[in-house]
Coordinates of N, CA and C in Angstrom, one line a residue:
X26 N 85.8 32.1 5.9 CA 85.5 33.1 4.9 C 85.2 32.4 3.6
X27 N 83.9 32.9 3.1 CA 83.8 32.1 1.7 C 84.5 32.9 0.6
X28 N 85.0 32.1 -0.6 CA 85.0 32.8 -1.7 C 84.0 33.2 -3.4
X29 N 82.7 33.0 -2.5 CA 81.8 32.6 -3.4 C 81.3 34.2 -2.8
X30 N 80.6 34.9 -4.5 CA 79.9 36.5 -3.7 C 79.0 36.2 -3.8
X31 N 78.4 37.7 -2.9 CA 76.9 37.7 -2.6 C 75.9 37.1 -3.4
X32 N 76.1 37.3 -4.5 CA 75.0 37.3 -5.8 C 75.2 35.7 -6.0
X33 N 76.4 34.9 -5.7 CA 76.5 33.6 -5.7 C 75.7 33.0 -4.7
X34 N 75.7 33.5 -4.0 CA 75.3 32.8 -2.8 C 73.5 32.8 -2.4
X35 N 73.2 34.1 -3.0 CA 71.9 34.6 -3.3 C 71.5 33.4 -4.3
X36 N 72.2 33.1 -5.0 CA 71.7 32.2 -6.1 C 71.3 30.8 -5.8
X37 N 72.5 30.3 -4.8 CA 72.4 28.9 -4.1 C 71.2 29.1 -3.3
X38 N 70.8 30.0 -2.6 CA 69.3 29.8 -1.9 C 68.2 29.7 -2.6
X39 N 67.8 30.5 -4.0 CA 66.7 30.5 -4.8 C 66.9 29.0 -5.4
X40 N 68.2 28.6 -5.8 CA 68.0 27.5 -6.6 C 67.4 26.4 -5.6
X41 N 68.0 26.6 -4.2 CA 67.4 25.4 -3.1 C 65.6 25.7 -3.1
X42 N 65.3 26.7 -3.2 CA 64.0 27.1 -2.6 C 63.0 26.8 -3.8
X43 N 63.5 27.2 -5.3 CA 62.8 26.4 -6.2 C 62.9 24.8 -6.1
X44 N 63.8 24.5 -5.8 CA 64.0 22.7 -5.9 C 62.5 22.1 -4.8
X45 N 62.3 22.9 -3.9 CA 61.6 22.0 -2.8 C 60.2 23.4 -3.1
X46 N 59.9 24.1 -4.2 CA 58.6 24.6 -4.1 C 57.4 23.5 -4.8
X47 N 58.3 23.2 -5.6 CA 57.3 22.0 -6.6 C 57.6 20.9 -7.0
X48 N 57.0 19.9 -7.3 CA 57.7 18.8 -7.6 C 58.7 19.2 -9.0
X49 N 59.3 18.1 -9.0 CA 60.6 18.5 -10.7 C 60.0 18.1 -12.0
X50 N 60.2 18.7 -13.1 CA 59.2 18.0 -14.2 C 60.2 17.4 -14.9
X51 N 60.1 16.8 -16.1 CA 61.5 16.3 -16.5 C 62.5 17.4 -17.4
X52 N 61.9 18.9 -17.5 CA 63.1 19.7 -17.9 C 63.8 20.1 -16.8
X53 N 63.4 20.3 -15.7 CA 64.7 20.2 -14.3 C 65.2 19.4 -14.4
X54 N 64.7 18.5 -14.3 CA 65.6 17.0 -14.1 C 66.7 16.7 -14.8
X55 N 66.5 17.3 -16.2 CA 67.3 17.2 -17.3 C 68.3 18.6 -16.9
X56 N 68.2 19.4 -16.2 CA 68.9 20.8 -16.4 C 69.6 20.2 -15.0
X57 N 69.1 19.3 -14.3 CA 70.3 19.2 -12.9 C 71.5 18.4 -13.4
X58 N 70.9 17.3 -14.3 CA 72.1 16.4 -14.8 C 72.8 17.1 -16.2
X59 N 73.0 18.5 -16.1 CA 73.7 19.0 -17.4 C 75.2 19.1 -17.0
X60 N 75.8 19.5 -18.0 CA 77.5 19.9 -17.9 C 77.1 21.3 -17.4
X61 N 76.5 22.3 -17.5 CA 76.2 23.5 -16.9 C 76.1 23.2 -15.3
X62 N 75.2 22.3 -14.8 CA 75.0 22.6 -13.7 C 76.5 21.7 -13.2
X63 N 76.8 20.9 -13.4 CA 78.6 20.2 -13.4 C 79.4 21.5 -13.1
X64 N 79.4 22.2 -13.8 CA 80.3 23.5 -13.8 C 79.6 24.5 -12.6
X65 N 78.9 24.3 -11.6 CA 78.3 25.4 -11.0 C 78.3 24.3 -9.5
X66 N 78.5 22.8 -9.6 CA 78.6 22.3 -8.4 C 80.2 22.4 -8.1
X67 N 81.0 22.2 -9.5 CA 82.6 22.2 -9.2 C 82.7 23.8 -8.5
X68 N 82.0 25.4 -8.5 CA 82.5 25.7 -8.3 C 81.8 25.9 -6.6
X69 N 81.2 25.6 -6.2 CA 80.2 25.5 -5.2 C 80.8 24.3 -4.1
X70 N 82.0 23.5 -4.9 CA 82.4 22.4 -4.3 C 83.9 23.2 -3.8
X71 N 83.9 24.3 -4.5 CA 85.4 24.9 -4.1 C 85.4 25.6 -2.2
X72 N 83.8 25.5 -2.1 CA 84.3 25.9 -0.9 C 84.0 24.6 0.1
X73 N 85.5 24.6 1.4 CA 85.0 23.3 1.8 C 84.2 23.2 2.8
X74 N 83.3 23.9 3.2 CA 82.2 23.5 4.2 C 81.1 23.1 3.3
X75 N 80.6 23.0 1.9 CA 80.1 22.6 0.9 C 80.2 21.6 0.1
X76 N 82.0 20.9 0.0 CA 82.5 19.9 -0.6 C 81.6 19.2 -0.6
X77 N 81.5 18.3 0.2 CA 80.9 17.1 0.9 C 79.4 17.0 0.7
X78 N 78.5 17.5 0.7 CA 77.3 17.8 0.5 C 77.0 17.9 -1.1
X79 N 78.0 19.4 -1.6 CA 77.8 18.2 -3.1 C 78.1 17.7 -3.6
X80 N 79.0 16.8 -3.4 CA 79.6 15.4 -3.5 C 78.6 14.5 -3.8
X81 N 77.8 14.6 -2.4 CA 76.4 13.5 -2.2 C 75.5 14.1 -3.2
X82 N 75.1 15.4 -3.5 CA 74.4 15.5 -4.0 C 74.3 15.3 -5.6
X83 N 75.9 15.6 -6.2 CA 75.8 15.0 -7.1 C 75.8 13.1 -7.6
X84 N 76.1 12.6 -6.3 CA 76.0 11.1 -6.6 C 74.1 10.6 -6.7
X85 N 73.6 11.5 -5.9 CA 71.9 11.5 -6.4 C 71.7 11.5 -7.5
X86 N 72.2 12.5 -8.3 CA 71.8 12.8 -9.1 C 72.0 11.9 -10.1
X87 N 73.0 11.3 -9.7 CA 73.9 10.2 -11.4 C 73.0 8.7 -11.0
X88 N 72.1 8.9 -9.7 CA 71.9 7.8 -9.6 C 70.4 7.7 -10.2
X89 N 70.0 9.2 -10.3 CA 68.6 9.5 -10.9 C 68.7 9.2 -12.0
X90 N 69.4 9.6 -12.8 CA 70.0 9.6 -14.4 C 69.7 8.1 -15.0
X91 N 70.1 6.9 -14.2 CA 69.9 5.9 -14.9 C 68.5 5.4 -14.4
X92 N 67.7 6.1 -13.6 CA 66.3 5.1 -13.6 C 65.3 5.7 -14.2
X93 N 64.6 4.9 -14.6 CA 63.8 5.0 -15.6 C 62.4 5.6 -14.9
X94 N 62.6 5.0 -13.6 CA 61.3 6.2 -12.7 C 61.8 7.2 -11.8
X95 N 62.4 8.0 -12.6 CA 63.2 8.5 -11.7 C 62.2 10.0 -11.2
X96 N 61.2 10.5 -12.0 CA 60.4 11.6 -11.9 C 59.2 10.9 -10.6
X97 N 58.6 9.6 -10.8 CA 58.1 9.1 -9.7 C 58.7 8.6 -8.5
X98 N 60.0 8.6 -8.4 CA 60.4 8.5 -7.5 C 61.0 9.8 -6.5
X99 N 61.0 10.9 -7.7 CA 61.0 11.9 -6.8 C 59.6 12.7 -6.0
X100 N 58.6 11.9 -7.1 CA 57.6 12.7 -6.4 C 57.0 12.3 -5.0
X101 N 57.2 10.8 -4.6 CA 56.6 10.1 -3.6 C 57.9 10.8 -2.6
X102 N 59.4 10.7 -3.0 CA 59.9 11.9 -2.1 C 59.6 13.1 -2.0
X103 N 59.5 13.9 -2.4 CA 58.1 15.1 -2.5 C 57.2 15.7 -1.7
X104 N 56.2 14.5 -1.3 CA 55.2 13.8 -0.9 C 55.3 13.7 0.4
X105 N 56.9 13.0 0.9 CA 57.1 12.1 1.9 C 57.3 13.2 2.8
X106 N 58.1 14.3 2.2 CA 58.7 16.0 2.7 C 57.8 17.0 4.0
X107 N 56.5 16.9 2.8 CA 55.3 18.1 3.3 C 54.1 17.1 3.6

């Protein structure tokens, strides 16, 4: 049983489904590494069939944060996808 509602969960699929419609420009990029989205994986992380996943997902992210090609490196992953 989750304890995330409908409208939560509705949310986690649009945000997946924008992430992989286009490449990221650097205002996503900048909006994944915010304290906002920090607050939305802690609670996303409360459920544990989810823990784990974004766990990793946030370690991508912190690992994106320090490179300086980090927009070209998502795009050639992107690329690699479709």
């Amino acid at each position: 049983m989750t304890t995330l509602t409908a409208q939560q969960i509705a949310c986690v699929y649009a945000w997946l489904a924008q992430l992989f419609s286009r490449e990221l420009d650097d205002e996503q990029l900048t909006q994944i590494a915010s304290a906002q989205m920090a607050e939305w994986f802690s609670l996303l992380k409360s459920e544990p069939p989810l823990a784990a996943a974004v766990n990793e997902l946030e370690n991508c992210i912190a690992t994106l944060t320090v490179r300086d090609d980090a927009r070209l490196e998502l795009a050639a992953d992107f690329c690699g996808l479709f």
